[in-house]
PDB file of C-alpha atoms in Angstrom:
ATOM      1  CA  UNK A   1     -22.295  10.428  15.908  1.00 59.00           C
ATOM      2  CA  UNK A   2     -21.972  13.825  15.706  1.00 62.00           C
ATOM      3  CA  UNK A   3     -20.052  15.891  12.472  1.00 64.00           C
ATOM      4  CA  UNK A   4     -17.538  17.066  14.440  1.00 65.00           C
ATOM      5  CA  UNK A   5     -16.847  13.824  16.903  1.00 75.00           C
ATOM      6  CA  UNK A   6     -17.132  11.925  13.151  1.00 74.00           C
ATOM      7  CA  UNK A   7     -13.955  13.827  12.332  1.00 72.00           C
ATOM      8  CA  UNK A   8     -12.131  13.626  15.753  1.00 80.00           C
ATOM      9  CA  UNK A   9     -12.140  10.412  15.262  1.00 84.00           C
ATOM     10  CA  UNK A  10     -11.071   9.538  11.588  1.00 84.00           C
ATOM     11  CA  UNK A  11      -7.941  12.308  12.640  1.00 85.00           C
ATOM     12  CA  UNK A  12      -6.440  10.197  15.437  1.00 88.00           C
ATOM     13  CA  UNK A  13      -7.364   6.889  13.037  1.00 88.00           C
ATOM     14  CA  UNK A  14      -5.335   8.361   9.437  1.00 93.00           C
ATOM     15  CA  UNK A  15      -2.897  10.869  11.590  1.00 92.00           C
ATOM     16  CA  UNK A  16      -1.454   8.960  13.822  1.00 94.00           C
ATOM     17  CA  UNK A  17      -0.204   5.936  11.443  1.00 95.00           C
ATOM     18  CA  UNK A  18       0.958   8.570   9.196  1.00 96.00           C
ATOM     19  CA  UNK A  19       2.934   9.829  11.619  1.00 96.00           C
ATOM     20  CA  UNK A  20       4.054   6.457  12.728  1.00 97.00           C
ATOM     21  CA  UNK A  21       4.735   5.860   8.958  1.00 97.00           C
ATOM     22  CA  UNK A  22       7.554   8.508   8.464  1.00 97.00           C
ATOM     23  CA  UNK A  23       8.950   7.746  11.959  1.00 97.00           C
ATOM     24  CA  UNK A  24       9.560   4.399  10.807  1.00 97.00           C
ATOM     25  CA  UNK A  25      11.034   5.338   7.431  1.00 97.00           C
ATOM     26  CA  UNK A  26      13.224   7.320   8.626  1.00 97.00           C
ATOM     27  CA  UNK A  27      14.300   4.978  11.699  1.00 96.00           C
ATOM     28  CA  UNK A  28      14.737   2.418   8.729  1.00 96.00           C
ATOM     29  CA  UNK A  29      16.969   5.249   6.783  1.00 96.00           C
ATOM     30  CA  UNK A  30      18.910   5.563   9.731  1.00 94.00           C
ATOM     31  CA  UNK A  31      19.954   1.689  10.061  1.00 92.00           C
ATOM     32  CA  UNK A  32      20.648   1.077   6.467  1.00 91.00           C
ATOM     33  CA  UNK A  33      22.649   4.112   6.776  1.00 90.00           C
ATOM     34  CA  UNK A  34      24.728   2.513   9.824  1.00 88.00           C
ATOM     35  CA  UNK A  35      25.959  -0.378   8.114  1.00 81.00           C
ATOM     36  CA  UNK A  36      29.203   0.098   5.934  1.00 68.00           C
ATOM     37  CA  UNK A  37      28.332  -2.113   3.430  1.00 76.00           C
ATOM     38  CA  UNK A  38      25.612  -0.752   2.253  1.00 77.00           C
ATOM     39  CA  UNK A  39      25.158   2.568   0.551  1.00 86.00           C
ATOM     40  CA  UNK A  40      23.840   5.580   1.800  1.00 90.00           C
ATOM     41  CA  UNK A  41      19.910   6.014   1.120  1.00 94.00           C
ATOM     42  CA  UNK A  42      19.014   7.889  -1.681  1.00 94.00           C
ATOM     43  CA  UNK A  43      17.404  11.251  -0.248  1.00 95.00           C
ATOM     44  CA  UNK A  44      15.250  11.529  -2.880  1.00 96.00           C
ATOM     45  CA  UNK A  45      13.313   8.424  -1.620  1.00 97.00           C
ATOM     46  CA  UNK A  46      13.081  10.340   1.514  1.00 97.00           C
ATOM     47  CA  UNK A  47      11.057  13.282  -0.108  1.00 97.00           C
ATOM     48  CA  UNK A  48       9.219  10.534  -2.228  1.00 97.00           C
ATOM     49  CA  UNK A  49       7.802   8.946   0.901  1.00 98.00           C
ATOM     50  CA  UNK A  50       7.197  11.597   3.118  1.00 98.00           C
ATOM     51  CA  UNK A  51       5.662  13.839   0.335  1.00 97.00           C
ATOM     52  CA  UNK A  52       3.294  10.589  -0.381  1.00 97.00           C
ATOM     53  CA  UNK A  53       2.592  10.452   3.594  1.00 97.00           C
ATOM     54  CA  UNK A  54       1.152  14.057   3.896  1.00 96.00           C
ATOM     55  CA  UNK A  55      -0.207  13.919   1.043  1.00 96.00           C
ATOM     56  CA  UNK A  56      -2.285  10.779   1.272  1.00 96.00           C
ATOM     57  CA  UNK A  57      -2.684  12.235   4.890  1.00 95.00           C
ATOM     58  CA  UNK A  58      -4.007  15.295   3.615  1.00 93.00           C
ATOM     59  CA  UNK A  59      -7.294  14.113   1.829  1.00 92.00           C
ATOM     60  CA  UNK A  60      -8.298  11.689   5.105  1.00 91.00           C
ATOM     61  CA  UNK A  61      -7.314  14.140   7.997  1.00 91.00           C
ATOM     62  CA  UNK A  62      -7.643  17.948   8.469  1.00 86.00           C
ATOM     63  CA  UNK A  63     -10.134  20.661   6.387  1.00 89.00           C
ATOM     64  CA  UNK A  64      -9.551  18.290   3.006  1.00 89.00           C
ATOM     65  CA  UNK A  65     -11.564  15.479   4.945  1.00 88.00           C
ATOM     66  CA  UNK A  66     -14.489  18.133   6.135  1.00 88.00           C
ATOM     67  CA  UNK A  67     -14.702  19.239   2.255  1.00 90.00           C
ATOM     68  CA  UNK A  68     -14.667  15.996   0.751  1.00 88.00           C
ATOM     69  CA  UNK A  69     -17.289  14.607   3.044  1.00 85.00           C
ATOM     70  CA  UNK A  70     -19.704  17.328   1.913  1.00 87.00           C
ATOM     71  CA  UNK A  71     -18.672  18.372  -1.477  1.00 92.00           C
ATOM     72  CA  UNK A  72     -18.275  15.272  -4.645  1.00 94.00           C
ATOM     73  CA  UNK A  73     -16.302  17.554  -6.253  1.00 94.00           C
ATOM     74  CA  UNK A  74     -13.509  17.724  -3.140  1.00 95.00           C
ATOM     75  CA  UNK A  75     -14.308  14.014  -2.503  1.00 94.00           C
ATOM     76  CA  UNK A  76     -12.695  13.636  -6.091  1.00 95.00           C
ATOM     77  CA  UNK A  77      -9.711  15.511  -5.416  1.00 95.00           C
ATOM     78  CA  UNK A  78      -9.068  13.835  -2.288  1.00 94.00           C
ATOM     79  CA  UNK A  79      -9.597  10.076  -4.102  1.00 94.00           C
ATOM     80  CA  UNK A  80      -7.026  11.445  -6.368  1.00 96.00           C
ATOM     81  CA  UNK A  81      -4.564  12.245  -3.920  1.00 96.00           C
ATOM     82  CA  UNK A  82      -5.407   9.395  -1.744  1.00 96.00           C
ATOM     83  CA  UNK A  83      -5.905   6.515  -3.996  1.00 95.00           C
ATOM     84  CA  UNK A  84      -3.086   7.948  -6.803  1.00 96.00           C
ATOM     85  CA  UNK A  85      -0.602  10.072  -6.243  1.00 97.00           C
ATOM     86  CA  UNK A  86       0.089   9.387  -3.072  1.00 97.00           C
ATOM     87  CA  UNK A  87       0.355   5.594  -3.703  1.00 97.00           C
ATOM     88  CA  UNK A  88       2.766   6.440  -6.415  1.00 97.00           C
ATOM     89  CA  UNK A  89       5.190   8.770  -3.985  1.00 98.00           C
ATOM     90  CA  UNK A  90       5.124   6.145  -1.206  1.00 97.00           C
ATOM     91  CA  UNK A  91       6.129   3.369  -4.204  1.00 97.00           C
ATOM     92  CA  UNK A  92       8.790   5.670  -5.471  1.00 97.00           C
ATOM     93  CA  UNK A  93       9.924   5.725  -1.652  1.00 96.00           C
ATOM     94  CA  UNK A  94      10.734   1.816  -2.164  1.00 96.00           C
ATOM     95  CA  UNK A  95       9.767   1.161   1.584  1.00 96.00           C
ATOM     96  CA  UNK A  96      10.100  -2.561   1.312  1.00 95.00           C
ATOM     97  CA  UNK A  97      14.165  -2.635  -0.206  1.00 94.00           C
ATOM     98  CA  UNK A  98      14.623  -0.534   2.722  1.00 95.00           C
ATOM     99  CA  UNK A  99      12.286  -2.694   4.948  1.00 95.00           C
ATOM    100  CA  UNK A 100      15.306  -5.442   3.981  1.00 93.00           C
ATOM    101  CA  UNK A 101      18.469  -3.080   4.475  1.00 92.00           C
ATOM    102  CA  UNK A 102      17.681  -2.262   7.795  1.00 92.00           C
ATOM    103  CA  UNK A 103      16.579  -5.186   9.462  1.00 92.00           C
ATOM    104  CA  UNK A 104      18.817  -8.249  10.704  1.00 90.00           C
ATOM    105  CA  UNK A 105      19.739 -11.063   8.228  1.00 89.00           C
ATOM    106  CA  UNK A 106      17.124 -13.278   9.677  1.00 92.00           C
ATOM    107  CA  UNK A 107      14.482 -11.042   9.863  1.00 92.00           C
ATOM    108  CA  UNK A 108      15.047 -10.343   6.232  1.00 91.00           C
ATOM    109  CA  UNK A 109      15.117 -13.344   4.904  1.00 92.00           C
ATOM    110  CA  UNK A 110      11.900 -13.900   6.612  1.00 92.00           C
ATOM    111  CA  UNK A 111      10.078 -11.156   5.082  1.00 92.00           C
ATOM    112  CA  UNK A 112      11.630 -12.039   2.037  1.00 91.00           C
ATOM    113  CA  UNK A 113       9.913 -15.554   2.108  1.00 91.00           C
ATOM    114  CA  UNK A 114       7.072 -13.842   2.831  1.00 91.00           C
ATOM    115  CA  UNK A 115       7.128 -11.530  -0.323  1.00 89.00           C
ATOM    116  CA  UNK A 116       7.840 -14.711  -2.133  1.00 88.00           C
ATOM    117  CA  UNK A 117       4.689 -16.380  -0.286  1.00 90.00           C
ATOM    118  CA  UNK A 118       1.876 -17.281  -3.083  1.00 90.00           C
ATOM    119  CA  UNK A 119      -0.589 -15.230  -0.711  1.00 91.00           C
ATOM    120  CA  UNK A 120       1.700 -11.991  -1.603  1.00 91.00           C
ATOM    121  CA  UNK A 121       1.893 -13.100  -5.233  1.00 90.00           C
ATOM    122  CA  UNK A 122      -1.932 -13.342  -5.346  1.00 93.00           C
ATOM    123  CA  UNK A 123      -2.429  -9.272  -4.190  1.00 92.00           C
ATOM    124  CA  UNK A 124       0.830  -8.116  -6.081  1.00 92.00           C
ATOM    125  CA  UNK A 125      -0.020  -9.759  -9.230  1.00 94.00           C
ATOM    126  CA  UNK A 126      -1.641  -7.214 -12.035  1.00 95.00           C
ATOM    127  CA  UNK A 127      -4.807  -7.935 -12.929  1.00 96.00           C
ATOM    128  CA  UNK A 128      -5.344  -8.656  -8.725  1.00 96.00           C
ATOM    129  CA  UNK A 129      -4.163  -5.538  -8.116  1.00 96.00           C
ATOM    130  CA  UNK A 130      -6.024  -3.821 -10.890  1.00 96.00           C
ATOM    131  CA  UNK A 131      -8.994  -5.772 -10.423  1.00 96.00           C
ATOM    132  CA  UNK A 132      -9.111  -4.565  -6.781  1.00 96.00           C
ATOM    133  CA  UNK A 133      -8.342  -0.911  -7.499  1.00 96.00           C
ATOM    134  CA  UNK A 134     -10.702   0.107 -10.356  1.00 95.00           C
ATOM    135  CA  UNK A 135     -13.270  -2.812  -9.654  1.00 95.00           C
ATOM    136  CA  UNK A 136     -13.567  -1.133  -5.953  1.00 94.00           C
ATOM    137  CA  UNK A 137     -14.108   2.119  -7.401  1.00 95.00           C
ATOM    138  CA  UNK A 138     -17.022   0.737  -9.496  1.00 95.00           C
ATOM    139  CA  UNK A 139     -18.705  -0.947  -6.923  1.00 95.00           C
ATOM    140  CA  UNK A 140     -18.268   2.294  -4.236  1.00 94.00           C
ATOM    141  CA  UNK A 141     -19.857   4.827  -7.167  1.00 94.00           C
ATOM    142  CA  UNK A 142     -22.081   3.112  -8.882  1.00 93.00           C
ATOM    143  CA  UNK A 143     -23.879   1.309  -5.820  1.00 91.00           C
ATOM    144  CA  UNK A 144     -25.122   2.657  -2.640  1.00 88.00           C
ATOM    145  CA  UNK A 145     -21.906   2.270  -0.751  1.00 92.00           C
ATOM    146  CA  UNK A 146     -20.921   6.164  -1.363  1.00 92.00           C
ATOM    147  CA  UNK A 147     -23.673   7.517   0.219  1.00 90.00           C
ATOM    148  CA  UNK A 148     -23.948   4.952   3.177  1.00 90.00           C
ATOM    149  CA  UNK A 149     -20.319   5.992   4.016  1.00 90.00           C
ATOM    150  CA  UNK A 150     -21.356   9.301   4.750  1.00 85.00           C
ATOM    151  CA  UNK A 151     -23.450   8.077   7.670  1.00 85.00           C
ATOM    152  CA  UNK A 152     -21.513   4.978   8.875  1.00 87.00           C
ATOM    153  CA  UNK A 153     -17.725   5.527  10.511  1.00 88.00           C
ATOM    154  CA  UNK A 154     -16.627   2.171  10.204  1.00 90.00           C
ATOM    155  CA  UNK A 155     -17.826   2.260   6.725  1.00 92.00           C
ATOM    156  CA  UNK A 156     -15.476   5.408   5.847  1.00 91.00           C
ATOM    157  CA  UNK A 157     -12.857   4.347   7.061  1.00 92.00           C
ATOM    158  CA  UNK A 158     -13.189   0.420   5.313  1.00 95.00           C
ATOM    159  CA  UNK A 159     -13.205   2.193   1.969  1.00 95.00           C
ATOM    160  CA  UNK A 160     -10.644   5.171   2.405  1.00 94.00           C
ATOM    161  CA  UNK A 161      -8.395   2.016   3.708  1.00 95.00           C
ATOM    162  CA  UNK A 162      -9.521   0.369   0.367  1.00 96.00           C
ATOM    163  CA  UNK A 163      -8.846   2.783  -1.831  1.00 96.00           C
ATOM    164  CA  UNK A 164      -5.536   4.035  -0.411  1.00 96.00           C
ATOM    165  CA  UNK A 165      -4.689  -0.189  -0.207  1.00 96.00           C
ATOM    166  CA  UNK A 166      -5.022  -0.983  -4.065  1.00 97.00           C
ATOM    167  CA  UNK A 167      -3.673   2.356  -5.541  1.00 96.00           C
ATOM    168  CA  UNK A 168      -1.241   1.399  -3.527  1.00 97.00           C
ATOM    169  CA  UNK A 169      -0.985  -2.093  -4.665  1.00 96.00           C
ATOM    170  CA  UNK A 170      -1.889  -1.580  -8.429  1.00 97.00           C
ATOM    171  CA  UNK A 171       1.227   0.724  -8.819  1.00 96.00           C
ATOM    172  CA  UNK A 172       3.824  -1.589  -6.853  1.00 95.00           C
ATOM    173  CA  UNK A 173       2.178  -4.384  -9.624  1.00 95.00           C
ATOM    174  CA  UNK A 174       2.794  -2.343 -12.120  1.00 95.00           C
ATOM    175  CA  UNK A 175       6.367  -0.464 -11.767  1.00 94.00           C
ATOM    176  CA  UNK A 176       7.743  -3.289  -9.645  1.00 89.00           C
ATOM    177  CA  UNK A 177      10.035  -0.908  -7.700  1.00 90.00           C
ATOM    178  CA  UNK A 178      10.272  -3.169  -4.215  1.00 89.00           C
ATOM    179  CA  UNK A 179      11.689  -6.667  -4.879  1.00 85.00           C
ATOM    180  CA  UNK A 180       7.850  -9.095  -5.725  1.00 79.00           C
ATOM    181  CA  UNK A 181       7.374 -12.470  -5.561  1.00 76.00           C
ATOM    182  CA  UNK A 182       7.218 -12.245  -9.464  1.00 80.00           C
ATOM    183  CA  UNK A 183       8.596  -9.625 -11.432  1.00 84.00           C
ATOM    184  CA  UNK A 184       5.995  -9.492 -14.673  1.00 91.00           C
ATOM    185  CA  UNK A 185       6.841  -8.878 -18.326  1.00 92.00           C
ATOM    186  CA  UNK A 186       6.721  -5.167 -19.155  1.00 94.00           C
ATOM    187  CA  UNK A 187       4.365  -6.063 -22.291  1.00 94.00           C
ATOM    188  CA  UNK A 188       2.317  -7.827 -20.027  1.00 95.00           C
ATOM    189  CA  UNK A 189       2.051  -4.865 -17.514  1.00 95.00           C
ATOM    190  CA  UNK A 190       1.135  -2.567 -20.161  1.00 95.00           C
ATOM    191  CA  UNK A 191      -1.598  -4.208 -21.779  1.00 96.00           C
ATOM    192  CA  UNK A 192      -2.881  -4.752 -17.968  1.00 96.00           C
ATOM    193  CA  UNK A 193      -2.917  -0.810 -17.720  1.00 97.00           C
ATOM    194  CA  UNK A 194      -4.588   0.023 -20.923  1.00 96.00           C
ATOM    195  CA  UNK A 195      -7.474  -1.985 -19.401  1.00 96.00           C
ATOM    196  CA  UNK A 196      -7.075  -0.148 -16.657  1.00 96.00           C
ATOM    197  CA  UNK A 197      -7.151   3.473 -18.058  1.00 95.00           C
ATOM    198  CA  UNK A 198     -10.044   2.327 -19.754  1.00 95.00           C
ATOM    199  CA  UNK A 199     -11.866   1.132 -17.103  1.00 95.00           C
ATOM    200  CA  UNK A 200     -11.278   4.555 -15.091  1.00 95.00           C
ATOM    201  CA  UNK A 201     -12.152   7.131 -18.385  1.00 95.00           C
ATOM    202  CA  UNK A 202     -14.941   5.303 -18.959  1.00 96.00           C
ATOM    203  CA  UNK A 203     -16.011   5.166 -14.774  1.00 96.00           C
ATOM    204  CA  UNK A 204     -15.258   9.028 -14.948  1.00 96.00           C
ATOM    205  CA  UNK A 205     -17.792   9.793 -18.292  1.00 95.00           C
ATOM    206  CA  UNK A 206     -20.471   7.087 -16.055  1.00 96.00           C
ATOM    207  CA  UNK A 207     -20.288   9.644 -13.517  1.00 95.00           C
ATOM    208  CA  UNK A 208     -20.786  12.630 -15.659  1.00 95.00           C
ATOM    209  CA  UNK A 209     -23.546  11.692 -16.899  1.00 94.00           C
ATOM    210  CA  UNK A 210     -25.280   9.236 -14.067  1.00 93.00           C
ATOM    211  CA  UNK A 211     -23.977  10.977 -10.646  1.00 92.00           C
ATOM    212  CA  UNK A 212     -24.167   8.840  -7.573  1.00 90.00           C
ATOM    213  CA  UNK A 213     -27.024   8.921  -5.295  1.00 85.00           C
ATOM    214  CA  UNK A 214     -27.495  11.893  -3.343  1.00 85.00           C
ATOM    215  CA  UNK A 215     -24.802  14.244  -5.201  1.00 91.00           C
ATOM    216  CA  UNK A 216     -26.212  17.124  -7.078  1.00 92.00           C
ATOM    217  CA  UNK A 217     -25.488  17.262 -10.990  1.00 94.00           C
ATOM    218  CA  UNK A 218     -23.233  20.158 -11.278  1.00 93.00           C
ATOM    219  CA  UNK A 219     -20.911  18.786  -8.285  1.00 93.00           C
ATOM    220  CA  UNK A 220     -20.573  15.002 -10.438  1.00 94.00           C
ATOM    221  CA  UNK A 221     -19.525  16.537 -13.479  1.00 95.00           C
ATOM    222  CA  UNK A 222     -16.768  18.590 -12.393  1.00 96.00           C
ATOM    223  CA  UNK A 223     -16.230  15.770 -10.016  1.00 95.00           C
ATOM    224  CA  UNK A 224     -15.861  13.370 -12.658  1.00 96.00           C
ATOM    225  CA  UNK A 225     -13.715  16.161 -15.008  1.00 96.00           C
ATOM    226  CA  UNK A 226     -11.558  16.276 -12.374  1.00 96.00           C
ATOM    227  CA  UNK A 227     -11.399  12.296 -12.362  1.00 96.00           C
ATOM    228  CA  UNK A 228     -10.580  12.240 -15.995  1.00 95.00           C
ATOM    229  CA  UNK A 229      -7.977  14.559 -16.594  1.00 96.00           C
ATOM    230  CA  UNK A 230      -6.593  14.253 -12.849  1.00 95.00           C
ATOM    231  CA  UNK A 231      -6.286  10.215 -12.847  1.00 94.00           C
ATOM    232  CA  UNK A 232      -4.882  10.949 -16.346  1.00 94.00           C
ATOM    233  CA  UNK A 233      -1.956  13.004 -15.300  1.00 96.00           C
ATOM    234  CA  UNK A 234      -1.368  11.083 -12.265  1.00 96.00           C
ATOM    235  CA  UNK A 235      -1.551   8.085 -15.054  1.00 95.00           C
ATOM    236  CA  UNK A 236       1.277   9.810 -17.570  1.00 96.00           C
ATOM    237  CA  UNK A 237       3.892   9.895 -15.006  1.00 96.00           C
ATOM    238  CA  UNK A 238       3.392   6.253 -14.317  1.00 96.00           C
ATOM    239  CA  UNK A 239       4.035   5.402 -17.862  1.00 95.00           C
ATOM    240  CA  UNK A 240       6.905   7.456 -18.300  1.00 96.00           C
ATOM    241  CA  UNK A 241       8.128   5.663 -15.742  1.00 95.00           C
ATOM    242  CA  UNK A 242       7.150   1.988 -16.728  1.00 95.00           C
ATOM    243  CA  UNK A 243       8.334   2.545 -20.025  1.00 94.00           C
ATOM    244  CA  UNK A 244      11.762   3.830 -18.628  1.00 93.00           C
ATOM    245  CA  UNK A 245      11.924   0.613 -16.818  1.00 91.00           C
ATOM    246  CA  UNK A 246      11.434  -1.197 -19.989  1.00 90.00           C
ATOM    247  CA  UNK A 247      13.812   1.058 -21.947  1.00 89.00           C
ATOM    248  CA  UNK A 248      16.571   0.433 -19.436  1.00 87.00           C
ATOM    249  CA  UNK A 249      15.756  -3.187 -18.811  1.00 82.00           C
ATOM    250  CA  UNK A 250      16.410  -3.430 -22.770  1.00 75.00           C
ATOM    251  CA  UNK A 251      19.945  -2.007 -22.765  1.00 65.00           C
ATOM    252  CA  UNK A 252      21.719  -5.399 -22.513  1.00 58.00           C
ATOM    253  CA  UNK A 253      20.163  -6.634 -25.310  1.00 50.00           C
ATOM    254  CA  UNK A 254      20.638  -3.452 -27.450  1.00 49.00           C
ATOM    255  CA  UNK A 255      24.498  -3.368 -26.363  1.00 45.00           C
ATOM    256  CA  UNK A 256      24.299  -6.781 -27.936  1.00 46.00           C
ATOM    257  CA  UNK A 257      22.460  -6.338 -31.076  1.00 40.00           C
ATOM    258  CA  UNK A 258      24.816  -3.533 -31.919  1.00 39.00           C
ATOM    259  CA  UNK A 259      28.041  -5.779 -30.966  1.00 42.00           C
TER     260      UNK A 259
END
């Protein structure tokens, strides 16, 4: 297959469901909104999920996509963008509450038996989730699987589908925004992450110093800078947040204490 028919094709596969994805949304926004009951949508979970659409969109489809199939150092940024932040807007965007609100009763308590299911417990639990996310990203640089999906469509798109899945996973596991078929301790979450931030400074120093097959020296070290101090900003906001989940899941017990 040709560079540019490569391309054509991976644009109609990541464009058109991210299209389809804020269509949906804000159909969804629009039937919670309907019903009395319920409370308008917050529009700031609007701009969460369609800023994590485009810009999860951004690294797979469009001159982001050309770059980071020929340069590590753009590949980086785009695994960033793909596999981190956007995960963490679309989570903010709390698709599956408003999955719930806007579909009938007994469609919803279907899905909700479904999120309860021990197959969704198995994926949403942490160390699935994290095992999944930073275990793939082992196995795709430090094995011949990032070079062979340079050359292999159905390859590329396997592991951009991958690595957009389990960011997206590991950060529902660990802020628990969406209702989950178990709701873990925040202790427990936390020590899950520290294994994870491990795991990914010590995959982005790896790469400095052993660059994947095929990538030129100067292009893996800023590549893997770029890992390090990206993932780690993209990293800070989720514990801000995580611990203000813990904070305000403590309040209760505070007002007690001091009663």
């Amino acid at each position: 297959m040709s560079h540019d028919s490569f391309f054509a094709v991976t644009d109609w596969l990541f464009g058109i469901p991210a299209l389809l994805a804020i269509g949906l949304y804000l159909f969804g926004v629009y039937r919670s909104d309907r019903q009395q009951r319920l409370r308008r949508w917050p529009r700031i979970r609007i701009v969460w999920w369609v800023s994590g659409v485009i810009i999860s969109a951004s690294a797979l489809v469009g001159p982001l996509a050309v770059l980071s199939h020929e340069n590590f150092t753009w590949h980086m940024a785009g695994h960033l963008l793909v596999g981190m932040l956007g995960p963490l807007l679309l989570a903010l965007g709390a698709p599956v509450t408003l999955l719930l609100r806007a579909l009938p009763v007994r469609r919803a308590r279907q899905v909700s038996r479904l999120l309860r299911s021990r197959l969704a417990g198995f994926y949403i639990h942490p160390i699935t989730a994290s095992v999944l996310n930073i275990g793939g990203l082992w196995l795709l640089y430090t094995t011949g699987l990032f070079e062979a999906m340079h050359h292999h469509l159905w390859l590329h798109v396997l592991i951009h589908v991958h690595v957009f899945a389990a960011g997206y996973l590991f950060t529902v596991s660990m802020l628990a925004i969406d209702p989950v078929s178990r709701r873990f301790s925040y202790a427990y979450r936390t020590i899950v992450f520290i294994l994870v931030l491990a795991g990914h400074g010590i995959l982005s120093k790896f790469l400095y110093a052993y660059p994947p097959d095929g990538v030129p020296i100067e292009e893996a070290r800023a590549g893997a800078i770029l890992m390090y101090y990206g993932g780690d900003a993209v990293d800070l906001v989720m514990i801000v947040l995580l611990f203000r989940g813990w904070y305000l899941s403590a309040a209760p017990v505070r007002h007690q204490v001091l009663t």
